Structures are given as C-alpha cells and as structure tokens.
PDB file of C-alpha atoms and ligand atoms in Angstrom:
ATOM      1  CA  MET O 238     -40.987 -47.579 -12.609  1.00  0.00           C
ATOM      2  CA  GLY O 239     -41.533 -43.833 -13.661  1.00  0.00           C
ATOM      3  CA  TYR O 240     -39.610 -41.650 -16.005  1.00  0.00           C
ATOM      4  CA  GLN O 241     -35.722 -42.337 -15.964  1.00  0.00           C
ATOM      5  CA  LEU O 242     -32.760 -41.418 -17.853  1.00  0.00           C
ATOM      6  CA  ASN O 243     -30.975 -43.946 -19.758  1.00  0.00           C
ATOM      7  CA  GLU O 244     -27.359 -45.027 -19.620  1.00  0.00           C
ATOM      8  CA  GLN O 245     -26.462 -42.938 -22.710  1.00  0.00           C
ATOM      9  CA  GLN O 246     -27.994 -39.537 -21.258  1.00  0.00           C
ATOM     10  CA  LEU O 247     -26.184 -40.325 -17.949  1.00  0.00           C
ATOM     11  CA  ALA O 248     -22.968 -40.656 -19.780  1.00  0.00           C
ATOM     12  CA  PHE O 249     -23.664 -37.657 -21.961  1.00  0.00           C
ATOM     13  CA  PHE O 250     -24.185 -35.425 -18.776  1.00  0.00           C
ATOM     14  CA  ASP O 251     -21.265 -36.740 -16.906  1.00  0.00           C
ATOM     15  CA  THR O 252     -18.907 -36.035 -19.903  1.00  0.00           C
ATOM     16  CA  PHE O 253     -20.538 -32.608 -21.318  1.00  0.00           C
ATOM     17  CA  GLY O 254     -22.227 -31.312 -18.167  1.00  0.00           C
ATOM     18  CA  TYR O 255     -25.639 -30.596 -19.602  1.00  0.00           C
ATOM     19  CA  LEU O 256     -28.601 -32.445 -21.415  1.00  0.00           C
ATOM     20  CA  GLY O 257     -31.455 -31.170 -23.470  1.00  0.00           C
ATOM     21  CA  PHE O 258     -34.769 -32.336 -23.370  1.00  0.00           C
ATOM     22  CA  PRO O 259     -36.921 -31.317 -26.536  1.00  0.00           C
ATOM     23  CA  GLY O 260     -40.628 -31.272 -26.153  1.00  0.00           C
ATOM     24  CA  LEU O 261     -40.527 -33.019 -22.743  1.00  0.00           C
ATOM     25  CA  LEU O 262     -43.219 -30.687 -21.081  1.00  0.00           C
ATOM     26  CA  ASP O 263     -45.285 -29.960 -24.159  1.00  0.00           C
ATOM     27  CA  ASP O 264     -48.423 -31.211 -22.604  1.00  0.00           C
ATOM     28  CA  ARG O 265     -47.906 -28.788 -19.452  1.00  0.00           C
ATOM     29  CA  ILE O 266     -46.459 -25.638 -21.463  1.00  0.00           C
ATOM     30  CA  ASP O 267     -49.700 -23.795 -21.805  1.00  0.00           C
ATOM     31  CA  GLU O 268     -50.625 -24.142 -18.259  1.00  0.00           C
ATOM     32  CA  ILE O 269     -47.009 -23.441 -17.111  1.00  0.00           C
ATOM     33  CA  ILE O 270     -46.929 -20.152 -19.210  1.00  0.00           C
ATOM     34  CA  ASN O 271     -50.302 -18.991 -17.830  1.00  0.00           C
ATOM     35  CA  ASP O 272     -49.055 -19.717 -14.282  1.00  0.00           C
ATOM     36  CA  PHE O 273     -45.760 -18.077 -14.839  1.00  0.00           C
ATOM     37  CA  GLU O 274     -47.482 -14.842 -16.175  1.00  0.00           C
ATOM     38  CA  GLU O 275     -50.182 -15.039 -13.041  1.00  0.00           C
ATOM     39  CA  VAL O 276     -47.228 -15.095 -10.494  1.00  0.00           C
ATOM     40  CA  TRP O 277     -45.761 -12.010 -12.267  1.00  0.00           C
ATOM     41  CA  ALA O 278     -49.032 -10.212 -12.410  1.00  0.00           C
ATOM     42  CA  SER O 279     -49.600 -10.894  -8.574  1.00  0.00           C
ATOM     43  CA  ARG O 280     -46.220  -9.439  -7.787  1.00  0.00           C
ATOM     44  CA  GLY O 281     -46.659  -6.064  -9.553  1.00  0.00           C
ATOM     45  CA  GLY O 282     -45.331  -7.164 -13.059  1.00  0.00           C
ATOM     46  CA  GLY O 283     -41.504  -6.857 -12.323  1.00  0.00           C
ATOM     47  CA  HIS O 284     -38.736  -6.666  -9.828  1.00  0.00           C
ATOM     48  CA  HIS O 285     -39.840  -6.307  -6.255  1.00  0.00           C
ATOM     49  CA  GLY O 286     -43.286  -4.935  -7.043  1.00  0.00           C
ATOM     50  CA  ARG O 287     -42.473  -2.719 -10.022  1.00  0.00           C
ATOM     51  CA  PRO O 288     -43.139  -3.206 -13.619  1.00  0.00           C
ATOM     52  CA  HIS O 289     -40.561  -4.754 -15.499  1.00  0.00           C
ATOM     53  CA  ASP O 290     -38.802  -2.012 -17.589  1.00  0.00           C
ATOM     54  CA  GLY O 291     -36.933  -4.216 -20.191  1.00  0.00           C
ATOM     55  CA  LYS O 292     -33.589  -2.972 -19.274  1.00  0.00           C
ATOM     56  CA  GLU O 293     -32.705  -4.711 -16.171  1.00  0.00           C
ATOM     57  CA  ARG O 294     -33.473  -8.343 -15.213  1.00  0.00           C
ATOM     58  CA  SER O 295     -36.358  -9.071 -13.048  1.00  0.00           C
ATOM     59  CA  CYS O 296     -36.235 -11.761 -10.432  1.00  0.00           C
ATOM     60  CA  ILE O 297     -38.523 -13.669  -8.212  1.00  0.00           C
ATOM     61  CA  VAL O 298     -36.876 -16.169  -5.716  1.00  0.00           C
ATOM     62  CA  PRO O 299     -38.367 -18.811  -4.856  1.00  0.00           C
ATOM     63  CA  PHE O 300     -40.523 -18.767  -7.982  1.00  0.00           C
ATOM     64  CA  ILE O 301     -42.463 -22.105  -8.485  1.00  0.00           C
ATOM     65  CA  ASP O 302     -43.110 -22.030  -4.604  1.00  0.00           C
ATOM     66  CA  GLN O 303     -45.317 -18.891  -5.434  1.00  0.00           C
ATOM     67  CA  GLN O 304     -48.303 -20.900  -6.649  1.00  0.00           C
ATOM     68  CA  GLU O 305     -49.631 -24.630  -6.171  1.00  0.00           C
ATOM     69  CA  ARG O 306     -49.797 -25.849  -9.720  1.00  0.00           C
ATOM     70  CA  LEU O 307     -46.224 -24.672 -10.512  1.00  0.00           C
ATOM     71  CA  SER O 308     -45.026 -26.084  -7.047  1.00  0.00           C
ATOM     72  CA  SER O 309     -46.287 -29.427  -8.422  1.00  0.00           C
ATOM     73  CA  LEU O 310     -43.663 -29.518 -10.934  1.00  0.00           C
ATOM     74  CA  LEU O 311     -41.538 -31.047  -8.347  1.00  0.00           C
ATOM     75  CA  ASP O 312     -43.842 -33.877  -8.319  1.00  0.00           C
ATOM     76  CA  ASP O 313     -43.978 -34.305 -12.018  1.00  0.00           C
ATOM     77  CA  ASP O 314     -42.728 -37.622 -13.131  1.00  0.00           C
ATOM     78  CA  ARG O 315     -40.402 -36.310 -15.759  1.00  0.00           C
ATOM     79  CA  ILE O 316     -38.890 -33.834 -13.403  1.00  0.00           C
ATOM     80  CA  ARG O 317     -38.555 -36.351 -10.748  1.00  0.00           C
ATOM     81  CA  GLY O 318     -37.032 -38.853 -13.041  1.00  0.00           C
ATOM     82  CA  ILE O 319     -34.411 -36.527 -14.183  1.00  0.00           C
ATOM     83  CA  ALA O 320     -33.752 -35.682 -10.545  1.00  0.00           C
ATOM     84  CA  THR O 321     -33.633 -39.119  -9.042  1.00  0.00           C
ATOM     85  CA  SER O 322     -31.393 -40.377 -12.064  1.00  0.00           C
ATOM     86  CA  LEU O 323     -28.834 -37.801 -11.646  1.00  0.00           C
ATOM     87  CA  LEU O 324     -29.031 -37.217  -7.853  1.00  0.00           C
ATOM     88  CA  GLY O 325     -30.544 -40.094  -5.896  1.00  0.00           C
ATOM     89  CA  ASP O 326     -34.050 -40.885  -4.731  1.00  0.00           C
ATOM     90  CA  ASP O 327     -33.353 -38.552  -1.646  1.00  0.00           C
ATOM     91  CA  PHE O 328     -32.489 -35.507  -3.781  1.00  0.00           C
ATOM     92  CA  ASN O 329     -33.016 -32.018  -2.297  1.00  0.00           C
ATOM     93  CA  TYR O 330     -35.020 -29.305  -3.873  1.00  0.00           C
ATOM     94  CA  MET O 331     -32.865 -26.218  -3.716  1.00  0.00           C
ATOM     95  CA  GLY O 332     -35.198 -23.439  -4.695  1.00  0.00           C
ATOM     96  CA  SER O 333     -36.058 -21.700  -7.903  1.00  0.00           C
ATOM     97  CA  ASP O 334     -36.061 -18.375  -9.734  1.00  0.00           C
ATOM     98  CA  GLY O 335     -38.333 -16.746 -12.103  1.00  0.00           C
ATOM     99  CA  ASN O 336     -36.979 -14.266 -14.410  1.00  0.00           C
ATOM    100  CA  TYR O 337     -37.783 -11.520 -17.109  1.00  0.00           C
ATOM    101  CA  TYR O 338     -34.335 -11.316 -18.610  1.00  0.00           C
ATOM    102  CA  ALA O 339     -33.067  -8.230 -20.253  1.00  0.00           C
ATOM    103  CA  GLY O 340     -29.919  -8.561 -22.623  1.00  0.00           C
ATOM    104  CA  ASP O 341     -26.855 -10.905 -22.383  1.00  0.00           C
ATOM    105  CA  THR O 342     -25.812 -12.845 -19.380  1.00  0.00           C
ATOM    106  CA  ARG O 343     -22.040 -13.117 -19.030  1.00  0.00           C
ATOM    107  CA  TRP O 344     -20.137 -16.530 -18.910  1.00  0.00           C
ATOM    108  CA  HIS O 345     -20.221 -18.067 -15.380  1.00  0.00           C
ATOM    109  CA  SER O 346     -20.753 -21.062 -13.398  1.00  0.00           C
ATOM    110  CA  ASP O 347     -23.640 -21.188 -10.552  1.00  0.00           C
ATOM    111  CA  GLY O 348     -21.084 -21.715  -7.914  1.00  0.00           C
ATOM    112  CA  TRP O 349     -18.490 -24.406  -7.795  1.00  0.00           C
ATOM    113  CA  HIS O 350     -19.427 -27.456  -6.039  1.00  0.00           C
ATOM    114  CA  PRO O 351     -16.633 -29.950  -5.933  1.00  0.00           C
ATOM    115  CA  GLU O 352     -18.260 -32.793  -3.917  1.00  0.00           C
ATOM    116  CA  THR O 353     -21.959 -32.326  -4.086  1.00  0.00           C
ATOM    117  CA  LEU O 354     -23.927 -32.503  -7.490  1.00  0.00           C
ATOM    118  CA  HIS O 355     -26.084 -29.456  -8.058  1.00  0.00           C
ATOM    119  CA  ILE O 356     -28.036 -29.289 -11.103  1.00  0.00           C
ATOM    120  CA  LYS O 357     -30.324 -26.731 -12.627  1.00  0.00           C
ATOM    121  CA  ILE O 358     -33.430 -27.491 -14.739  1.00  0.00           C
ATOM    122  CA  ALA O 359     -34.305 -24.435 -17.077  1.00  0.00           C
ATOM    123  CA  PHE O 360     -37.612 -23.537 -18.629  1.00  0.00           C
ATOM    124  CA  TYR O 361     -37.372 -21.010 -21.391  1.00  0.00           C
ATOM    125  CA  LEU O 362     -40.889 -20.043 -22.405  1.00  0.00           C
ATOM    126  CA  ASP O 363     -40.250 -18.165 -25.602  1.00  0.00           C
ATOM    127  CA  GLU O 364     -38.649 -19.831 -28.908  1.00  0.00           C
ATOM    128  CA  LEU O 365     -35.012 -18.629 -28.648  1.00  0.00           C
ATOM    129  CA  THR O 366     -32.046 -19.318 -30.918  1.00  0.00           C
ATOM    130  CA  ARG O 367     -28.367 -18.873 -30.710  1.00  0.00           C
ATOM    131  CA  ASP O 368     -28.366 -15.139 -31.259  1.00  0.00           C
ATOM    132  CA  THR O 369     -31.778 -14.315 -29.666  1.00  0.00           C
ATOM    133  CA  GLY O 370     -30.755 -15.460 -26.037  1.00  0.00           C
ATOM    134  CA  CYS O 371     -30.816 -19.311 -25.893  1.00  0.00           C
ATOM    135  CA  LEU O 372     -28.875 -20.672 -23.243  1.00  0.00           C
ATOM    136  CA  ARG O 373     -25.080 -21.577 -24.389  1.00  0.00           C
ATOM    137  CA  VAL O 374     -22.938 -24.087 -22.456  1.00  0.00           C
ATOM    138  CA  ILE O 375     -19.360 -24.925 -22.640  1.00  0.00           C
ATOM    139  CA  PRO O 376     -19.213 -28.926 -22.737  1.00  0.00           C
ATOM    140  CA  GLY O 377     -16.775 -30.395 -20.202  1.00  0.00           C
ATOM    141  CA  SER O 378     -16.563 -27.100 -18.274  1.00  0.00           C
ATOM    142  CA  HIS O 379     -18.108 -28.750 -15.194  1.00  0.00           C
ATOM    143  CA  LYS O 380     -15.109 -31.169 -14.639  1.00  0.00           C
ATOM    144  CA  ARG O 381     -13.235 -31.114 -11.347  1.00  0.00           C
ATOM    145  CA  ASP O 382      -9.336 -31.446 -11.300  1.00  0.00           C
ATOM    146  CA  ASP O 383      -9.404 -30.885 -15.140  1.00  0.00           C
ATOM    147  CA  ALA O 384      -6.842 -28.608 -16.741  1.00  0.00           C
ATOM    148  CA  TYR O 385      -9.495 -27.501 -19.489  1.00  0.00           C
ATOM    149  CA  ALA O 386     -12.020 -26.578 -16.962  1.00  0.00           C
ATOM    150  CA  ASP O 387      -9.565 -24.631 -14.754  1.00  0.00           C
ATOM    151  CA  SER O 388      -8.274 -22.730 -17.525  1.00  0.00           C
ATOM    152  CA  LEU O 389     -12.019 -21.710 -18.452  1.00  0.00           C
ATOM    153  CA  GLN O 390     -12.771 -21.010 -14.890  1.00  0.00           C
ATOM    154  CA  GLN O 391      -9.623 -18.513 -14.740  1.00  0.00           C
ATOM    155  CA  HIS O 392     -10.175 -16.931 -18.084  1.00  0.00           C
ATOM    156  CA  VAL O 393     -13.706 -17.129 -19.370  1.00  0.00           C
ATOM    157  CA  GLY O 394     -14.439 -13.604 -18.012  1.00  0.00           C
ATOM    158  CA  GLU O 395     -11.551 -12.046 -20.048  1.00  0.00           C
ATOM    159  CA  SER O 396     -11.705 -13.823 -23.301  1.00  0.00           C
ATOM    160  CA  SER O 397     -11.230 -10.693 -25.236  1.00  0.00           C
ATOM    161  CA  SER O 398      -7.842  -9.860 -23.575  1.00  0.00           C
ATOM    162  CA  VAL O 399      -6.616 -13.763 -23.053  1.00  0.00           C
ATOM    163  CA  TRP O 400      -7.859 -15.474 -26.333  1.00  0.00           C
ATOM    164  CA  ASP O 401      -8.725 -12.141 -28.384  1.00  0.00           C
ATOM    165  CA  THR O 402     -12.449 -13.740 -28.527  1.00  0.00           C
ATOM    166  CA  ASP O 403     -15.402 -11.804 -27.965  1.00  0.00           C
ATOM    167  CA  PRO O 404     -17.660 -13.243 -25.362  1.00  0.00           C
ATOM    168  CA  ARG O 405     -20.274 -14.406 -27.834  1.00  0.00           C
ATOM    169  CA  ASP O 406     -17.642 -16.225 -29.844  1.00  0.00           C
ATOM    170  CA  VAL O 407     -16.104 -18.357 -27.103  1.00  0.00           C
ATOM    171  CA  PRO O 408     -16.786 -22.021 -28.382  1.00  0.00           C
ATOM    172  CA  ALA O 409     -19.980 -23.480 -26.688  1.00  0.00           C
ATOM    173  CA  MET O 410     -23.195 -25.292 -27.455  1.00  0.00           C
ATOM    174  CA  ALA O 411     -26.093 -23.207 -28.000  1.00  0.00           C
ATOM    175  CA  LEU O 412     -29.173 -24.929 -26.822  1.00  0.00           C
ATOM    176  CA  GLU O 413     -31.959 -23.530 -28.920  1.00  0.00           C
ATOM    177  CA  THR O 414     -35.268 -24.119 -27.454  1.00  0.00           C
ATOM    178  CA  ARG O 415     -38.817 -23.668 -28.007  1.00  0.00           C
ATOM    179  CA  PRO O 416     -41.746 -23.603 -25.107  1.00  0.00           C
ATOM    180  CA  GLY O 417     -42.092 -27.048 -23.772  1.00  0.00           C
ATOM    181  CA  ASP O 418     -38.347 -28.024 -24.036  1.00  0.00           C
ATOM    182  CA  ILE O 419     -36.234 -28.097 -21.107  1.00  0.00           C
ATOM    183  CA  VAL O 420     -32.499 -28.075 -20.619  1.00  0.00           C
ATOM    184  CA  CYS O 421     -30.596 -29.399 -17.547  1.00  0.00           C
ATOM    185  CA  PHE O 422     -27.019 -28.614 -16.536  1.00  0.00           C
ATOM    186  CA  ASN O 423     -24.519 -29.087 -13.697  1.00  0.00           C
ATOM    187  CA  HIS O 424     -24.211 -25.877 -11.743  1.00  0.00           C
ATOM    188  CA  ASN O 425     -20.352 -25.911 -12.487  1.00  0.00           C
ATOM    189  CA  THR O 426     -21.021 -25.878 -16.317  1.00  0.00           C
ATOM    190  CA  LYS O 427     -20.176 -22.495 -17.808  1.00  0.00           C
ATOM    191  CA  HIS O 428     -23.004 -20.871 -19.310  1.00  0.00           C
ATOM    192  CA  ALA O 429     -24.199 -17.457 -20.767  1.00  0.00           C
ATOM    193  CA  SER O 430     -26.792 -16.273 -23.430  1.00  0.00           C
ATOM    194  CA  PHE O 431     -26.415 -13.420 -25.994  1.00  0.00           C
ATOM    195  CA  GLY O 432     -28.593 -11.321 -28.086  1.00  0.00           C
ATOM    196  CA  GLY O 433     -31.803 -11.881 -26.025  1.00  0.00           C
ATOM    197  CA  GLY O 434     -34.466  -9.132 -25.845  1.00  0.00           C
ATOM    198  CA  GLY O 435     -35.770  -7.078 -23.015  1.00  0.00           C
ATOM    199  CA  HIS O 436     -38.587  -9.615 -21.872  1.00  0.00           C
ATOM    200  CA  ARG O 437     -37.034 -13.044 -22.272  1.00  0.00           C
ATOM    201  CA  ARG O 438     -38.993 -15.432 -19.825  1.00  0.00           C
ATOM    202  CA  MET O 439     -37.481 -18.208 -17.927  1.00  0.00           C
ATOM    203  CA  PHE O 440     -37.750 -20.076 -14.669  1.00  0.00           C
ATOM    204  CA  THR O 441     -35.301 -22.662 -13.071  1.00  0.00           C
ATOM    205  CA  MET O 442     -35.653 -25.393 -10.619  1.00  0.00           C
ATOM    206  CA  ASN O 443     -32.434 -26.249  -8.641  1.00  0.00           C
ATOM    207  CA  LEU O 444     -31.803 -29.635  -7.235  1.00  0.00           C
ATOM    208  CA  CYS O 445     -28.933 -31.244  -5.485  1.00  0.00           C
ATOM    209  CA  GLN O 446     -27.762 -34.518  -3.912  1.00  0.00           C
ATOM    210  CA  ARG O 447     -28.700 -35.015  -0.178  1.00  0.00           C
ATOM    211  CA  TYR O 448     -25.964 -33.584   1.908  1.00  0.00           C
ATOM    212  CA  PRO O 449     -24.113 -36.033   4.323  1.00  0.00           C
ATOM    213  CA  GLU O 450     -24.150 -35.023   8.043  1.00  0.00           C
ATOM    214  CA  HIS O 451     -20.630 -34.146   8.265  1.00  0.00           C
ATOM    215  CA  ARG O 452     -21.126 -31.517   5.300  1.00  0.00           C
ATOM    216  CA  LEU O 453     -24.105 -29.802   6.434  1.00  0.00           C
ATOM    217  CA  GLN O 454     -22.552 -26.442   6.998  1.00  0.00           C
ATOM    218  CA  GLU O 455     -21.799 -26.330   3.076  1.00  0.00           C
ATOM    219  CA  LEU O 456     -25.568 -26.786   2.704  1.00  0.00           C
ATOM    220  CA  ARG O 457     -26.282 -24.022   5.414  1.00  0.00           C
ATOM    221  CA  ASP O 458     -23.862 -21.830   3.386  1.00  0.00           C
ATOM    222  CA  TYR O 459     -25.620 -22.252   0.244  1.00  0.00           C
ATOM    223  CA  ILE O 460     -28.954 -21.555   1.870  1.00  0.00           C
ATOM    224  CA  SER O 461     -27.557 -18.364   3.318  1.00  0.00           C
ATOM    225  CA  GLY O 462     -27.297 -17.187  -0.480  1.00  0.00           C
ATOM    226  CA  GLY O 463     -31.341 -16.749   0.015  1.00  0.00           C
ATOM    227  CA  ALA O 464     -30.701 -13.717   2.270  1.00  0.00           C
ATOM    228  CA  ARG O 465     -29.855 -11.397  -0.783  1.00  0.00           C
ATOM    229  CA  PHE O 466     -33.430 -12.116  -1.882  1.00  0.00           C
ATOM    230  CA  TRP O 467     -34.613 -11.060   1.700  1.00  0.00           C
ATOM    231  CA  LEU O 468     -35.919 -14.637   2.264  1.00  0.00           C
ATOM    232  CA  ASP O 469     -36.917 -15.661   5.763  1.00  0.00           C
ATOM    233  CA  GLU O 470     -37.511 -19.285   4.788  1.00  0.00           C
ATOM    234  CA  ALA O 471     -35.833 -21.042   1.822  1.00  0.00           C
ATOM    235  CA  TYR O 472     -39.393 -22.294   0.509  1.00  0.00           C
ATOM    236  CA  GLY O 473     -42.559 -20.593  -0.226  1.00  0.00           C
ATOM    237  CA  GLU O 474     -45.926 -20.985   1.470  1.00  0.00           C
ATOM    238  CA  ALA O 475     -47.535 -22.980  -1.264  1.00  0.00           C
ATOM    239  CA  MET O 476     -44.749 -25.212  -1.813  1.00  0.00           C
ATOM    240  CA  ILE O 477     -44.800 -26.255   2.020  1.00  0.00           C
ATOM    241  CA  ARG O 478     -48.654 -26.171   2.288  1.00  0.00           C
ATOM    242  CA  THR O 479     -49.332 -28.578  -0.514  1.00  0.00           C
ATOM    243  CA  ALA O 480     -46.550 -30.941  -0.023  1.00  0.00           C
ATOM    244  CA  THR O 481     -47.451 -34.571  -0.178  1.00  0.00           C
ATOM    245  CA  PRO O 482     -45.262 -37.019   1.681  1.00  0.00           C
ATOM    246  CA  ASP O 483     -43.083 -37.772  -1.410  1.00  0.00           C
ATOM    247  CA  ARG O 484     -42.545 -33.954  -2.027  1.00  0.00           C
ATOM    248  CA  LYS O 485     -41.692 -33.591   1.627  1.00  0.00           C
ATOM    249  CA  ARG O 486     -38.779 -35.903   1.251  1.00  0.00           C
ATOM    250  CA  HIS O 487     -37.074 -33.340  -0.981  1.00  0.00           C
ATOM    251  CA  LEU O 488     -37.989 -30.365   1.213  1.00  0.00           C
ATOM    252  CA  GLU O 489     -36.944 -31.753   4.644  1.00  0.00           C
ATOM    253  CA  GLN O 490     -33.197 -31.408   4.748  1.00  0.00           C
ATOM    254  CA  VAL O 491     -33.292 -27.587   3.719  1.00  0.00           C
ATOM    255  CA  MET O 492     -36.097 -26.886   6.142  1.00  0.00           C
ATOM    256  CA  ALA O 493     -34.078 -28.169   8.944  1.00  0.00           C
ATOM    257  CA  ASN O 494     -31.235 -26.019   7.955  1.00  0.00           C
ATOM    258  CA  ASP O 495     -32.616 -22.563   7.043  1.00  0.00           C
ATOM    259  CA  ASP O 496     -33.006 -21.177  10.677  1.00  0.00           C
ATOM    260  CA  HIS O 497     -30.231 -18.654  10.199  1.00  0.00           C
ATOM    261  CA  LEU O 498     -31.916 -17.112   7.177  1.00  0.00           C
ATOM    262  CA  PRO O 499     -34.208 -14.539   8.962  1.00  0.00           C
ATOM    263  CA  GLU O 500     -31.186 -12.702  10.882  1.00  0.00           C
ATOM    264  CA  LEU O 501     -29.174 -12.634   7.599  1.00  0.00           C
ATOM    265  CA  SER O 502     -32.076 -11.491   5.558  1.00  0.00           C
ATOM    266  CA  ARG O 503     -32.706  -8.719   8.259  1.00  0.00           C
ATOM    267  CA  GLN O 504     -28.997  -7.625   7.597  1.00  0.00           C
ATOM    268  CA  ALA O 505     -29.413  -7.714   3.953  1.00  0.00           C
ATOM    269  CA  ARG O 506     -32.585  -5.475   4.089  1.00  0.00           C
ATOM    270  CA  GLU O 507     -30.685  -2.901   5.895  1.00  0.00           C
ATOM    271  CA  SER O 508     -27.951  -2.756   3.569  1.00  0.00           C
ATOM    272  CA  MET O 509     -29.652  -3.359   0.051  1.00  0.00           C
ATOM    273  CA  SER O 510     -32.387  -1.079  -1.408  1.00  0.00           C
ATOM    274  CA  GLU O 511     -33.977  -3.931  -3.180  1.00  0.00           C
ATOM    275  CA  PRO O 512     -33.681  -7.610  -3.176  1.00  0.00           C
ATOM    276  CA  SER O 513     -31.150  -8.840  -5.583  1.00  0.00           C
ATOM    277  CA  ARG O 514     -32.065  -9.266  -9.222  1.00  0.00           C
ATOM    278  CA  GLY O 515     -29.917 -12.650  -9.519  1.00  0.00           C
TER     279      GLY O 515
HETATM  280  O1  AKG C  44     -30.650 -17.636 -19.921  1.00  0.00           O
HETATM  281  C1  AKG C  44     -29.623 -16.792 -19.433  1.00  0.00           C
HETATM  282  O2  AKG C  44     -29.456 -15.689 -19.879  1.00  0.00           O
HETATM  283  C2  AKG C  44     -28.672 -17.219 -18.458  1.00  0.00           C
HETATM  284  C3  AKG C  44     -29.499 -18.315 -17.350  1.00  0.00           C
HETATM  285  C4  AKG C  44     -28.470 -18.487 -16.160  1.00  0.00           C
HETATM  286  O3  AKG C  44     -27.354 -17.815 -16.133  1.00  0.00           O
HETATM  287  C5  AKG C  44     -28.737 -19.195 -15.002  1.00  0.00           C
HETATM  288  O4  AKG C  44     -29.937 -19.602 -14.895  1.00  0.00           O
HETATM  289  O5  AKG C  44     -27.999 -19.550 -14.149  1.00  0.00           O
END
C-alpha cells in the first residue's frame, strides 16, 4: 500500500479542517520551483500575458495542467495518498491555480460545500512566516450546522466592527512553511494571509469526492466557475495528453460534465477585460 494518512491525521482534519505536511515534497521541490517559473515565463511572466507588477495578484488557471511534470503531481504517491485517505479512491481532480500573490488575502472560504468534501492542497514556494504572508486558518471554521462556524461565516468579513479586532488579529493558526512543505485544508475552512510581499509564489491543487449521479448539477455549477478564467475545458492539454489509466479515473467525471464551459466562457470574454485574477 502507498502513502496514507493515519487515524490521528484523519481525526485532526475532521476536527480542525486542515493539515500541515512539513517537508513532504522536499525531494521534488527544486524541480517544482523550476517548472513553476517555466510556466510563468512561457505565459509572459504575469497575468494574461503581461509581466507581474507586484501590485495585483497574477493567476493562471488551471496551473499544473500547463506542463507534463507538474501534471504528474496528481500521480505522486503522497498527493494521491492524501487525496484517497480523505476523499476515497475515486476522488476528482478539480483543477489548480498558480499565483504570484501581492499583499494580503482577506478571510474567506473557498465556497461552501455542505455535502461533498472539497479540499485544497497548497504549495508555497518561499519561506513564509506569520507576518510575511503564510497561510492562516481558523481551526473548526469548516463545520456544518455549527454555531461557531456560522458566526464566523457571518462576521469574519467585518471583524473590526463586530469584534473590535483587526482582520490580522482574528484568532487563527499561522501555518508557517518552507518550500517542500505542503498544507491541505477543507474548502469550507476560513483562511487568509497577511504581510506577504509583492511576489509571493504559490500554487494549489483542488480535489473532491466523486459526486453521486443525483447531485451532478452541483458539480456542473462548480465547473461553471472556470468561465471567469475563460476556460473552454476544465483541464489543460498536458494533463489530458499525459494521463495514465490511473490518472484518468480522477479526470473522467469532470471531463464528462464540462460541455457547458465554452458558451459560458464566450459570454465571460464579452463582459470581462481580462480573465479573473482569482
Ligand atoms: O496565500 C494566500 O494569500 C491565500 C490563499 C487562498 O486564499 C487560497 O488558495 O484559497
């Protein structure tokens, strides 16, 4: 059997809504950083073909799909182990984003999924501390039907007026990381970052449980979100072209449900001056 989370890690994730993996990808991190920069260079160095200016976030979606070796992260025993432990053997790959962040990220959840577990795996490619832009998470904020999580959902965006607390002082866990570490969290978990510079390098992979047939519309709605990035297909060419039978299992449900994207993206191109920055 390959890499798997143990019982304590599963219980921690269930209770607190996140997990950190110090040094998990140390053996691949040099190649990952090299590939990350190569993708940006091949795309003009910043957002939508323009150089990154250090003031606004630049974003490429999907990200690992842009390159064969980055795509193979989906086949990495450790990534698969985290995914299968939390989401089951038939988990879906739900795309990725690559970022040069600039400045703070306000408190938010990545959507709210009451039924289906969605997770994000984040790779920060610079050493980051609490006050230089590391990811902060609010433990327990992912819980459904929970008064504490509901109160955060309602008020975390107005912490100054409701709690007389600056956003950066909201009680949270600062997940300080070095390149090679990864962090993983439930999409519902409230997260933010403060004090990062203008060129904070990070990419993510999104994964979820396979959707049952009777809730496929929810999956299609999630996929619709790709339109703001002007995507005609959920996945990139390299991801699909280099997919092994094992990887295909994690692509197949989304590929069968992204046929509405071209029309939505056509509409988005008409109303937006550039693809979304996040
Ligand atoms: O690193 C950050 O600034 C926040 C990351 C984030 O919000 C996300 O990936 O959803």
